[in-house]
Coordinates of C-alpha atoms and ligand atoms in Angstrom, one line a residue:
Chain A
M1 CA -27.0 8.3 18.1
T2 CA -24.6 6.2 20.3
A3 CA -24.0 2.4 20.5
A4 CA -25.3 2.3 24.4
E5 CA -28.3 4.2 23.2
T6 CA -29.1 1.2 20.6
R7 CA -28.4 -1.3 22.6
P8 CA -29.9 -3.0 24.3
D9 CA -28.7 -4.9 27.6
P10 CA -28.9 -8.4 27.4
E11 CA -30.0 -9.4 30.6
S12 CA -32.6 -7.1 30.6
V13 CA -33.7 -7.8 27.8
G14 CA -34.1 -11.8 27.9
A15 CA -35.8 -11.1 31.5
A16 CA -38.4 -8.6 30.9
A17 CA -39.3 -8.4 27.8
T18 CA -42.4 -10.5 26.5
P19 CA -41.2 -13.1 23.5
Q20 CA -42.9 -11.0 20.4
R21 CA -41.4 -7.7 21.9
Q22 CA -38.0 -9.5 22.5
G23 CA -38.1 -11.0 18.8
R24 CA -38.1 -7.4 17.9
E25 CA -35.9 -5.7 19.6
E26 CA -33.4 -8.9 18.7
V27 CA -33.3 -8.1 14.9
V28 CA -30.1 -6.6 14.6
F29 CA -30.0 -6.1 10.3
H30 CA -33.3 -6.4 8.7
L31 CA -33.4 -6.7 4.7
D32 CA -35.7 -6.2 2.1
G33 CA -35.0 -6.6 -1.3
L34 CA -31.0 -5.9 -1.2
S35 CA -30.1 -5.8 -4.3
V36 CA -25.9 -5.0 -5.0
H37 CA -24.8 -4.1 -8.6
Y38 CA -21.8 -3.7 -10.1
G39 CA -21.5 -1.2 -12.9
E40 CA -24.6 -2.3 -14.9
F41 CA -24.7 -6.1 -13.7
P42 CA -26.2 -7.0 -10.6
A43 CA -24.2 -9.2 -8.4
V44 CA -27.1 -10.4 -6.2
K45 CA -30.0 -9.1 -6.1
G46 CA -33.6 -9.6 -4.0
V47 CA -32.7 -10.4 -0.8
G48 CA -34.1 -10.5 2.2
L49 CA -33.2 -11.6 5.8
D50 CA -33.3 -11.2 9.7
V51 CA -29.7 -11.3 11.6
R52 CA -30.5 -11.7 15.4
R53 CA -28.9 -10.3 18.2
N54 CA -26.2 -12.7 19.7
E55 CA -26.8 -15.2 17.0
I56 CA -24.1 -16.5 14.7
T57 CA -26.0 -15.7 11.3
A58 CA -24.4 -17.9 8.0
L59 CA -24.2 -17.4 4.6
I60 CA -23.3 -20.0 2.3
G61 CA -23.5 -20.8 -1.4
P62 CA -21.4 -21.4 -4.3
S63 CA -18.4 -19.0 -4.7
G64 CA -19.7 -15.9 -7.1
C65 CA -23.1 -16.0 -5.4
G66 CA -22.8 -12.5 -3.8
K67 CA -22.1 -13.6 -0.2
S68 CA -19.2 -10.9 0.7
T69 CA -21.1 -8.6 -1.6
V70 CA -24.2 -8.6 0.9
L71 CA -21.7 -9.3 3.6
R72 CA -19.6 -5.8 2.6
S73 CA -23.4 -4.1 2.1
L74 CA -23.9 -4.3 5.7
N75 CA -21.0 -2.1 6.6
R76 CA -21.4 0.2 3.5
M77 CA -17.6 -0.9 2.8
N78 CA -19.2 -1.5 -0.7
D79 CA -19.2 2.7 -0.7
L80 CA -15.4 1.8 -1.6
I81 CA -15.8 0.3 -4.8
E82 CA -17.2 2.8 -7.0
I83 CA -19.1 0.8 -9.5
A84 CA -21.1 -1.3 -6.8
K85 CA -24.7 0.0 -6.3
V86 CA -27.1 -0.9 -3.2
S87 CA -30.7 -0.7 -3.8
G88 CA -33.2 -2.2 -1.2
L89 CA -33.7 -2.4 2.5
V90 CA -31.0 -2.0 5.3
E91 CA -32.1 -1.9 8.3
Y92 CA -29.5 -2.1 11.1
H93 CA -31.3 -1.6 14.8
G94 CA -34.4 0.3 12.5
V95 CA -32.5 2.4 10.9
D96 CA -32.4 2.6 6.7
L97 CA -28.1 2.3 6.8
Y98 CA -28.4 3.8 3.6
G99 CA -30.3 7.1 4.8
P100 CA -29.0 10.3 3.9
A101 CA -27.8 10.9 7.5
V102 CA -26.2 8.9 8.1
D103 CA -22.4 8.3 7.8
P104 CA -20.4 5.0 6.8
V105 CA -17.4 5.8 8.6
E106 CA -19.8 5.9 11.9
V107 CA -21.5 2.9 10.4
R108 CA -17.9 0.6 10.1
R109 CA -17.0 1.4 14.1
Q110 CA -20.0 0.3 15.5
I111 CA -20.3 -3.0 13.0
G112 CA -16.6 -4.4 12.8
M113 CA -15.4 -6.7 10.0
V114 CA -12.7 -9.8 9.2
F115 CA -11.3 -10.3 6.1
Q116 CA -10.5 -13.4 4.5
K117 CA -7.0 -13.1 4.5
P118 CA -5.2 -11.7 7.4
N119 CA -4.6 -8.5 6.9
P120 CA -2.6 -7.0 10.2
F121 CA -1.0 -3.5 9.7
P122 CA 2.4 -3.4 9.2
K123 CA 2.8 -2.1 12.6
S124 CA 3.0 -3.9 16.0
I125 CA 0.8 -6.4 17.7
Y126 CA 0.1 -3.7 20.2
D127 CA -0.8 -0.7 17.3
N128 CA -2.7 -2.7 15.6
V129 CA -4.6 -3.5 18.4
A130 CA -4.8 0.3 19.6
F131 CA -5.8 1.3 15.8
G132 CA -9.8 1.7 16.3
P133 CA -9.7 3.0 19.4
R134 CA -6.8 5.7 18.6
I135 CA -8.9 6.8 15.8
A136 CA -12.5 6.7 17.9
K137 CA -10.2 8.5 20.7
T138 CA -11.4 6.4 23.5
D139 CA -8.6 5.5 24.4
D140 CA -8.1 6.9 27.8
D141 CA -7.2 3.1 28.9
L142 CA -5.3 2.4 26.0
D143 CA -3.0 -0.6 27.3
G144 CA -6.4 -1.7 29.3
L145 CA -8.2 -2.2 26.3
V146 CA -5.7 -3.8 24.2
E147 CA -5.2 -6.2 27.1
Q148 CA -8.7 -6.9 27.3
S149 CA -9.7 -7.2 23.4
L150 CA -6.2 -10.0 22.8
R151 CA -8.3 -11.7 25.7
R152 CA -11.3 -11.5 24.4
A153 CA -9.7 -12.9 21.1
V154 CA -7.7 -16.1 23.5
L155 CA -4.4 -14.7 22.0
W156 CA -3.0 -12.5 25.1
D157 CA -1.3 -15.5 26.4
E158 CA 0.9 -15.9 23.0
V159 CA 2.0 -12.2 22.6
R160 CA 1.7 -10.5 26.0
D161 CA 5.2 -10.6 25.8
K162 CA 6.1 -9.6 23.0
L163 CA 3.3 -6.9 22.2
D164 CA 5.9 -4.6 20.6
Q165 CA 6.7 -6.6 18.2
S166 CA 5.4 -7.3 14.0
A167 CA 2.5 -8.3 13.8
Y168 CA 3.7 -10.1 11.2
A169 CA 5.8 -12.3 12.5
L170 CA 2.5 -14.2 14.2
S171 CA 1.5 -17.5 12.2
G172 CA -1.1 -16.9 9.8
G173 CA -3.9 -18.4 12.8
Q174 CA -2.5 -15.9 15.5
Q175 CA -2.7 -13.1 12.7
Q176 CA -6.8 -13.5 11.9
R177 CA -7.4 -13.5 16.1
L178 CA -5.3 -10.4 16.1
C179 CA -7.3 -8.8 13.3
I180 CA -10.4 -10.2 15.4
A181 CA -8.9 -8.6 18.6
R182 CA -8.1 -5.2 16.5
A183 CA -11.7 -5.4 15.4
I184 CA -13.5 -6.6 18.8
A185 CA -11.1 -3.3 20.2
T186 CA -13.5 -0.9 18.7
S187 CA -16.1 -2.3 20.9
P188 CA -18.5 -3.0 17.9
D189 CA -21.9 -4.4 18.1
V190 CA -21.7 -6.8 14.8
L191 CA -18.6 -8.8 13.7
L192 CA -18.7 -9.6 10.1
M193 CA -16.1 -12.1 8.7
D194 CA -15.5 -13.1 5.0
E195 CA -14.4 -16.7 4.7
P196 CA -12.3 -16.1 8.3
C197 CA -11.0 -19.4 8.1
S198 CA -10.1 -20.1 4.4
A199 CA -6.2 -19.1 4.8
L200 CA -6.1 -21.3 8.0
D201 CA -5.0 -24.5 8.6
P202 CA -7.4 -26.9 10.7
I203 CA -6.4 -26.6 14.1
A204 CA -5.9 -22.5 13.4
T205 CA -10.6 -23.0 12.4
L206 CA -11.0 -24.6 14.7
R207 CA -9.6 -22.1 17.4
I208 CA -11.3 -19.5 15.7
E209 CA -14.2 -21.3 15.5
E210 CA -14.5 -21.8 19.3
L211 CA -13.6 -18.0 19.4
M212 CA -16.4 -17.2 17.4
V213 CA -19.1 -19.3 19.3
E214 CA -17.4 -17.4 22.7
L215 CA -18.1 -14.0 21.6
K216 CA -21.6 -14.4 20.1
S217 CA -22.7 -13.4 23.6
D218 CA -21.5 -10.3 23.2
Y219 CA -22.1 -9.6 19.6
S220 CA -24.0 -10.6 16.8
I221 CA -21.6 -11.9 14.4
V222 CA -22.7 -12.9 10.3
I223 CA -20.1 -14.9 9.2
V224 CA -19.5 -16.2 5.3
T225 CA -18.6 -19.3 4.6
H226 CA -18.3 -22.5 1.7
N227 CA -17.0 -24.5 4.7
M228 CA -21.3 -26.1 5.0
Q229 CA -19.1 -28.1 8.3
Q230 CA -18.4 -24.7 9.5
A231 CA -22.0 -23.1 9.3
A232 CA -23.4 -26.4 10.3
R233 CA -21.1 -26.7 13.5
V234 CA -20.9 -22.5 14.8
S235 CA -23.9 -20.9 13.5
D236 CA -27.5 -20.2 14.5
R237 CA -29.5 -19.3 11.3
T238 CA -28.0 -19.7 7.8
A239 CA -28.7 -18.2 4.7
F240 CA -28.2 -19.8 1.8
F241 CA -27.4 -18.4 -1.5
T242 CA -26.8 -19.6 -4.9
V243 CA -26.4 -18.7 -8.5
D244 CA -29.0 -17.6 -10.8
E245 CA -27.9 -17.7 -14.8
S246 CA -30.0 -15.3 -17.0
V247 CA -30.8 -16.1 -20.6
T248 CA -28.0 -13.4 -21.4
G249 CA -25.6 -15.8 -19.9
H250 CA -25.1 -12.8 -16.6
R251 CA -25.0 -14.5 -13.4
T252 CA -26.4 -12.9 -10.6
G253 CA -26.5 -14.6 -7.0
I254 CA -30.5 -14.7 -4.9
L255 CA -31.3 -16.2 -1.8
V256 CA -32.7 -19.6 -2.0
E257 CA -33.5 -20.2 1.5
F258 CA -32.9 -18.5 5.1
D259 CA -33.8 -20.7 8.4
Q260 CA -32.4 -22.0 11.9
T261 CA -29.3 -23.8 11.0
G262 CA -30.6 -26.8 11.8
K263 CA -33.6 -27.2 9.5
I264 CA -31.1 -25.9 6.5
F265 CA -29.2 -29.1 7.3
T266 CA -31.7 -31.6 8.4
N267 CA -34.9 -30.7 6.6
P268 CA -34.8 -27.7 4.2
S269 CA -37.3 -26.9 2.3
N270 CA -35.4 -26.3 -0.9
P271 CA -35.1 -29.1 -3.3
K272 CA -31.4 -26.7 -4.2
T273 CA -30.5 -26.7 -0.7
E274 CA -31.1 -30.1 -0.1
D275 CA -28.6 -30.5 -3.2
Y276 CA -26.0 -28.4 -2.0
I277 CA -25.7 -29.4 1.3
T278 CA -25.8 -32.7 0.1
G279 CA -22.9 -32.1 -2.0
R280 CA -24.5 -33.1 -5.4
F281 CA -24.0 -29.0 -6.1
G282 CA -21.5 -26.7 -6.2
Chain B
M1 CA 6.3 -57.0 -11.7
G2 CA 8.5 -57.1 -14.5
R3 CA 5.9 -55.9 -17.0
P4 CA 4.6 -52.8 -15.1
V5 CA 8.4 -51.6 -15.7
S6 CA 9.2 -52.1 -18.9
R7 CA 6.7 -50.3 -19.6
R8 CA 7.4 -47.3 -18.0
H9 CA 11.0 -47.5 -19.8
S10 CA 8.8 -47.5 -22.7
I11 CA 7.1 -44.1 -21.7
A12 CA 10.4 -42.4 -20.6
E13 CA 12.2 -43.5 -24.4
A14 CA 8.7 -42.1 -26.3
A15 CA 9.1 -38.8 -24.2
H16 CA 12.5 -38.4 -25.2
G17 CA 11.8 -39.1 -28.5
G18 CA 12.8 -43.1 -28.8
R19 CA 16.3 -42.5 -28.1
G20 CA 16.9 -45.6 -25.6
L21 CA 17.5 -43.6 -22.7
S22 CA 17.0 -45.5 -19.1
A23 CA 15.5 -43.5 -16.3
S24 CA 18.4 -42.7 -14.6
V25 CA 19.5 -40.9 -17.2
M26 CA 15.9 -39.0 -17.3
L27 CA 17.1 -37.3 -13.8
A28 CA 20.5 -36.5 -15.3
G29 CA 18.1 -34.0 -17.7
D30 CA 18.7 -32.9 -21.5
P31 CA 22.6 -32.0 -22.0
R32 CA 21.5 -29.9 -24.7
R33 CA 19.6 -28.3 -22.5
R34 CA 21.9 -27.8 -19.5
R35 CA 24.5 -26.4 -22.1
K36 CA 22.6 -23.4 -22.9
E37 CA 21.4 -22.5 -19.8
A38 CA 25.2 -22.6 -18.9
R39 CA 26.0 -20.1 -22.3
V40 CA 23.1 -18.2 -21.1
R41 CA 24.6 -17.9 -17.3
G42 CA 28.0 -17.4 -19.3
F43 CA 26.8 -14.0 -21.3
L44 CA 24.9 -13.1 -18.0
F45 CA 27.9 -12.8 -16.4
A46 CA 29.6 -11.1 -19.2
A47 CA 27.1 -8.4 -18.9
A48 CA 27.6 -8.0 -15.6
A49 CA 31.4 -8.1 -15.3
A50 CA 31.1 -5.2 -18.0
T51 CA 29.1 -3.5 -15.9
V52 CA 31.0 -3.2 -13.1
L53 CA 34.1 -3.3 -14.5
V54 CA 33.2 0.2 -16.9
G55 CA 31.9 2.0 -13.0
V56 CA 35.2 0.9 -11.7
A57 CA 37.3 2.6 -14.6
I58 CA 34.8 5.8 -14.4
V59 CA 35.3 6.0 -10.5
L60 CA 39.3 5.2 -11.4
A61 CA 39.5 7.7 -13.8
L62 CA 37.9 10.1 -11.5
I63 CA 39.8 9.4 -8.8
G64 CA 43.4 9.9 -10.7
E65 CA 42.7 13.2 -12.3
A66 CA 40.9 14.4 -9.0
W67 CA 44.2 13.3 -7.1
N68 CA 46.3 14.7 -9.7
F69 CA 44.6 18.3 -9.0
V70 CA 44.6 18.1 -4.9
T71 CA 48.5 17.5 -5.0
Q72 CA 48.9 20.0 -7.5
V73 CA 46.8 22.7 -5.7
E74 CA 47.5 25.4 -3.4
F75 CA 45.4 24.4 -0.5
S76 CA 44.5 28.6 0.0
K77 CA 43.0 28.3 -3.3
L78 CA 40.8 26.0 -2.1
W79 CA 39.6 28.3 0.7
S80 CA 39.3 31.7 -1.7
L81 CA 36.4 34.3 -3.0
G82 CA 35.1 32.1 -5.1
W83 CA 34.9 29.7 -8.4
F84 CA 37.2 31.2 -11.5
P85 CA 39.1 27.8 -12.0
R86 CA 40.3 29.9 -15.5
R87 CA 41.9 32.3 -13.1
D88 CA 43.1 29.4 -10.0
F89 CA 40.5 30.6 -7.9
F90 CA 39.1 27.2 -6.6
D91 CA 36.7 27.7 -4.0
V92 CA 34.9 24.7 -3.4
R93 CA 32.7 26.0 -1.1
T94 CA 31.0 28.3 -3.5
I95 CA 29.6 25.8 -6.1
V96 CA 28.7 22.6 -2.8
L97 CA 27.0 25.6 -1.2
G98 CA 25.2 26.9 -4.5
T99 CA 24.4 23.1 -5.1
I100 CA 22.9 23.2 -2.0
I101 CA 20.7 25.8 -1.6
I102 CA 19.3 25.5 -5.0
A103 CA 18.8 21.6 -4.7
G104 CA 17.3 22.6 -1.2
I105 CA 15.0 25.5 -3.1
A106 CA 13.7 22.8 -5.6
M107 CA 12.7 20.1 -2.7
V108 CA 10.8 22.8 -0.8
V109 CA 8.9 23.3 -4.0
A110 CA 8.8 19.2 -5.4
T111 CA 8.3 17.5 -2.1
P112 CA 4.7 19.1 -1.1
L113 CA 3.8 19.5 -4.7
G114 CA 4.8 16.2 -5.6
L115 CA 3.3 14.0 -2.6
G116 CA 0.2 16.1 -2.5
A117 CA -0.1 14.9 -6.3
A118 CA 0.8 11.1 -5.6
I119 CA -1.4 11.3 -3.0
Y120 CA -4.2 13.0 -4.4
L121 CA -3.8 10.7 -7.8
S122 CA -3.4 7.5 -5.8
E123 CA -6.4 7.8 -2.9
Y124 CA -8.3 10.6 -4.0
A125 CA -9.2 10.5 -7.5
S126 CA -11.6 8.7 -8.9
P127 CA -10.2 5.6 -11.3
R128 CA -11.3 8.6 -14.4
T129 CA -9.9 11.4 -13.1
R130 CA -6.3 9.4 -12.5
R131 CA -6.5 7.8 -16.0
I132 CA -6.0 11.7 -17.2
L133 CA -4.2 12.9 -15.1
K134 CA -1.3 10.3 -14.9
P135 CA -0.5 10.4 -17.8
I136 CA -0.2 14.2 -17.9
V137 CA 2.0 14.0 -15.1
E138 CA 4.5 11.1 -16.9
I139 CA 4.3 13.8 -19.9
L140 CA 5.6 16.5 -17.8
A141 CA 8.4 14.3 -16.7
G142 CA 9.9 14.4 -19.8
I143 CA 10.3 18.6 -20.2
P144 CA 13.4 19.0 -21.3
S145 CA 15.3 20.9 -18.6
V146 CA 16.4 23.7 -21.6
V147 CA 12.5 24.6 -21.7
L148 CA 12.4 24.8 -18.1
G149 CA 15.8 26.6 -17.6
Y150 CA 14.1 29.4 -20.2
F151 CA 11.2 29.1 -18.6
A152 CA 13.0 30.0 -15.4
L153 CA 14.8 32.8 -16.1
T154 CA 11.8 34.4 -18.4
W155 CA 8.6 33.9 -16.5
I156 CA 10.0 32.2 -13.0
S157 CA 12.8 34.9 -12.1
P158 CA 10.5 37.9 -13.1
N159 CA 6.9 37.1 -12.6
V160 CA 7.5 35.0 -8.9
V161 CA 11.1 35.9 -7.2
Q162 CA 11.8 39.6 -8.5
R163 CA 7.7 40.4 -7.9
L164 CA 8.5 39.1 -4.0
F165 CA 11.6 39.9 -3.5
T166 CA 14.4 42.7 -5.2
A167 CA 16.3 40.3 -6.8
N168 CA 19.0 40.1 -9.8
T169 CA 17.6 38.9 -13.0
F170 CA 19.9 35.7 -12.9
N171 CA 19.1 34.1 -9.0
M172 CA 19.6 30.7 -7.4
A173 CA 15.9 31.4 -6.4
A174 CA 14.4 31.5 -9.8
A175 CA 16.7 28.7 -10.4
G176 CA 16.2 26.8 -7.4
I177 CA 12.5 27.5 -8.0
G178 CA 12.6 26.0 -12.1
V179 CA 14.2 23.1 -11.1
G180 CA 11.8 22.3 -8.7
V181 CA 9.2 22.1 -11.0
L182 CA 11.4 20.3 -13.2
V183 CA 11.8 17.3 -10.1
T184 CA 8.2 17.5 -9.6
P185 CA 6.7 14.8 -11.9
L186 CA 9.6 12.7 -11.0
V187 CA 8.6 12.7 -6.9
A188 CA 4.9 12.4 -8.0
A189 CA 5.9 9.3 -10.0
V190 CA 7.4 7.7 -7.6
T191 CA 5.7 8.3 -4.8
E192 CA 2.7 7.2 -6.5
D193 CA 3.9 4.1 -7.5
A194 CA 4.9 3.7 -3.4
L195 CA 1.1 4.6 -2.7
R196 CA -0.4 2.3 -5.1
A197 CA 1.8 -1.0 -3.7
V198 CA 0.4 -0.7 -0.6
P199 CA -2.5 -3.6 -0.6
V200 CA -5.7 -2.6 -0.7
S201 CA -6.5 -4.8 2.1
L202 CA -4.8 -2.5 4.3
R203 CA -7.0 -0.2 3.2
E204 CA -10.1 -2.0 3.6
A205 CA -8.8 -2.9 7.5
S206 CA -8.3 0.2 8.1
Y207 CA -11.9 1.8 6.4
G208 CA -13.3 -1.4 8.2
L209 CA -12.2 -0.1 12.1
G210 CA -13.8 3.4 10.6
A211 CA -11.2 5.5 9.8
R212 CA -12.0 8.0 7.7
R213 CA -10.1 8.7 4.2
G214 CA -7.8 10.9 5.8
E215 CA -6.7 8.8 9.2
T216 CA -6.1 5.9 6.5
V217 CA -3.5 7.9 4.3
R218 CA -1.9 9.7 7.4
K219 CA -2.0 6.0 9.4
V220 CA -1.9 3.3 7.3
V221 CA -0.5 4.3 3.8
L222 CA 2.0 6.7 3.9
P223 CA 3.8 4.5 7.2
A224 CA 3.9 1.3 4.9
A225 CA 4.7 3.5 1.5
V226 CA 7.5 5.0 3.6
S227 CA 10.7 3.1 1.9
G228 CA 9.2 4.3 -1.1
I229 CA 8.5 7.8 -0.6
V230 CA 11.7 8.1 0.9
A231 CA 13.4 6.4 -2.4
A232 CA 11.4 9.3 -4.0
L233 CA 12.8 12.5 -2.4
I234 CA 16.5 10.7 -2.7
L235 CA 15.4 10.4 -6.3
G236 CA 14.4 13.8 -6.6
V237 CA 17.1 15.5 -4.6
S238 CA 19.4 13.6 -6.9
R239 CA 18.2 14.6 -9.9
A240 CA 18.1 18.6 -8.6
I241 CA 21.6 18.0 -7.8
G242 CA 22.6 16.4 -11.2
E243 CA 20.3 19.3 -13.0
T244 CA 23.1 21.5 -15.1
M245 CA 20.7 23.3 -17.7
V246 CA 18.1 25.2 -15.6
V247 CA 20.9 26.4 -13.3
A248 CA 23.4 27.2 -16.0
M249 CA 21.0 29.4 -18.0
A250 CA 18.8 31.0 -14.9
A251 CA 21.5 31.5 -12.2
G252 CA 23.7 33.3 -13.9
A253 CA 27.4 33.5 -13.1
T254 CA 29.1 31.3 -15.8
G255 CA 32.1 32.1 -16.1
G256 CA 32.6 31.8 -12.4
S257 CA 30.9 33.0 -9.2
L258 CA 31.8 34.9 -6.2
L259 CA 31.5 32.9 -2.5
Q260 CA 27.2 33.6 -2.2
L261 CA 24.8 32.7 0.3
N262 CA 21.6 34.6 -0.9
P263 CA 19.9 33.1 -3.4
L264 CA 18.5 36.2 -4.7
E265 CA 22.2 36.6 -6.3
P266 CA 23.7 34.6 -9.1
G267 CA 25.3 31.2 -7.9
Q268 CA 26.8 28.2 -9.2
T269 CA 26.1 24.7 -8.6
M270 CA 28.7 22.0 -9.3
T271 CA 27.3 20.6 -12.5
A272 CA 26.4 24.1 -13.9
A273 CA 30.3 25.0 -13.2
M274 CA 31.5 21.8 -14.8
T275 CA 29.1 22.3 -17.7
A276 CA 30.8 26.2 -17.8
L277 CA 34.6 25.3 -17.9
A278 CA 33.6 22.4 -20.6
I279 CA 32.5 24.8 -23.0
G280 CA 35.5 25.4 -25.2
S281 CA 37.7 22.7 -23.7
D282 CA 41.2 24.4 -25.4
Q283 CA 40.7 27.1 -22.9
V284 CA 40.3 24.1 -19.8
A285 CA 42.9 22.2 -21.4
G286 CA 45.2 25.7 -21.3
S287 CA 44.9 27.3 -17.6
G288 CA 46.3 25.3 -15.1
L289 CA 44.5 23.1 -12.8
A290 CA 41.4 24.1 -14.5
F291 CA 40.9 20.5 -16.6
Q292 CA 41.7 18.4 -13.3
S293 CA 39.3 20.5 -11.2
L294 CA 36.3 19.0 -13.3
F295 CA 37.2 15.8 -12.2
F296 CA 37.7 16.7 -8.7
V297 CA 34.0 18.3 -8.4
G298 CA 32.9 15.1 -10.3
L299 CA 34.6 13.1 -7.7
L300 CA 33.0 15.3 -5.1
L301 CA 29.1 14.7 -6.9
F302 CA 29.8 11.3 -6.9
A303 CA 30.5 11.2 -3.2
M304 CA 27.8 12.9 -2.3
T305 CA 25.6 11.2 -4.1
L306 CA 26.4 8.1 -2.5
I307 CA 26.4 9.5 0.9
L308 CA 22.6 10.6 -0.1
N309 CA 21.7 7.4 -0.8
V310 CA 23.9 5.0 1.9
I311 CA 21.4 8.3 4.2
G312 CA 18.4 7.4 2.7
D313 CA 19.0 3.2 2.7
R314 CA 19.7 3.1 6.5
F315 CA 16.6 5.6 7.1
V316 CA 14.3 3.1 4.9
R317 CA 15.7 0.3 6.9
R318 CA 15.2 1.8 10.3
V319 CA 11.3 3.1 9.6
R320 CA 10.2 0.9 6.5
E321 CA 6.7 -1.3 7.7
K322 CA 6.9 -4.3 5.7
Y323 CA 4.1 -5.7 4.2
Ligands
ADP401 N1 -15.2 -5.2 -7.1 C1 -16.1 -5.6 -7.8 N2 -17.0 -5.5 -9.0 C2 -17.1 -5.6 -9.7 N3 -18.1 -7.2 -10.1 C3 -17.3 -7.6 -8.7 C4 -16.9 -7.0 -7.5 N4 -16.6 -8.0 -6.0 C5 -17.6 -8.5 -6.7 N5 -18.2 -8.7 -8.2 C6 -18.9 -9.7 -8.8 O1 -19.8 -9.8 -8.1 C7 -20.2 -11.4 -8.5 C8 -20.6 -11.4 -6.4 O2 -19.1 -11.8 -5.7 P1 -18.7 -12.1 -4.2 O3 -19.6 -11.2 -3.5 O4 -17.8 -12.1 -3.9 O5 -19.3 -13.9 -4.3 P2 -19.0 -14.4 -3.2 O6 -17.9 -14.3 -2.1 O7 -20.0 -15.5 -2.4 O8 -17.8 -15.4 -3.9 C9 -19.5 -11.6 -8.7 O9 -19.4 -12.3 -10.3 C10 -18.3 -11.2 -8.5 O10 -17.6 -11.4 -9.7
MG402 MG1 -16.5 -13.7 -1.3

């Protein structure tokens, strides 16, 4: 299955589809009863939520509640951790992401990831962006693709004269935008971002936030953040997780509430959400 | 205003055991501590200086005797039919080429085996497999070279070299393979450390972009670890050049050697030649320049390793990917 087949043209969907049909087609990820165990212990369990096309979905909650774990189960990064076991349903455009025929490598080509700490390769700026396309052999016009990706990540003007310099010469905020450009260069369908601003200063954070809002016209974005203002500023929907302590003292993450961001922040249905939002907890 | 200040004083005094120090003395710190620091510093400097002095003394001794050799030897003897120091034939080519041949064969064996083992252990093996295999590799690194010399002579020579080629029982190929086996665990262990030092975040970035394991190893992990890998190979070559026992036992030519480029024939390396000379030192002392030639060969070895390290350093600095 190629990206072109699975990804309907946004304009045609918006114009032609009936609301119900549109609603169904817009779902990128459908999670139901998702649990992830590390060894014996469940890190997070019973998560159900839908991620929609061209939206920013934020995962918030106190540290250790399993936000990263849920995020990493969306592009099968958890496969890399030997003791991690995913159960429950994760559907990507209606396809079971953990089905027997699914190749995790193909999954990660369509679902890009940006990590908490900027992690450019110790290579040139150009080679960083070109990494994905070279591997996927989609590099007929590599120069054009690199430029376009850097432009999309609003980094082009700052690096156009030093593409062959090491990525490590860039500032933290620039490095993170480079990582976003690198993820974009493989033309993914979804961008997963795990606290992409936590290592950045406020100005760099603002730039990344602006960038996310700009990118959502082309991508669906899932972002983990423990900065509630950030979730409120950029996201369309918010999932609030918390930690449930069992009688044996083991802590397991659970999804408390998932709704439109406006609703979560102004009129949450669950009192726990309200406590967290208003800073009475966490 | 006066009261808070005096209170701060009393806190400072309390902190210094009430010895009545004023606030300005606090900035100067505790003199006993500083004296102790100075003593530690002095001791460490003495240790460093002693190391340097011993090194310099060794090199000077080496150069002195080597100089005696160079000034006294007939130059035609340095370029003759072979290395027979007790008979005043000092063909340096014989032992230098012997060293290069044996170290070369050793690295042909140790490079693929060592790198392969390291890549497997670091990138492919499950944590459980690694927990079992890593200590085994480390134990292998400690095998005494006499054992491997014996193994090279009695097993590698008949079962590998002589099965494939018509070769002398004592031959440089068997010795080279033996040295290669000896060096492999060292190369593997150092390379594995270099690979494991590559941050997980880089591997995650690669996998996150849809790279397979092989691609991640080739395009991210190996380039990032290249300085460590080169260091491992240089260590391996140095060890192979310096290895004496395996060569002395398996390559034959204990008394001396004709100039020999065929690895299937007996040969002599620099270190093995030195050992052969040093055995029965009365003879060494008695026979002309043989004793001095030891130092000359030693200096040559020293120069070779030095050049190797410089080249390695240059290379590493040129291709290193910092992270
Ligand atoms: N690789 C791992 N091995 C074992 N336990 C892990 C691993 N990664 C995360 N965990 C555990 O899973 C829980 C959730 O972690 P995480 O998803 O990182 O939370 P969050 O991102 O919300 O802070 C924590 O208790 C953490 O200790
Ligand atoms: Mg996290």
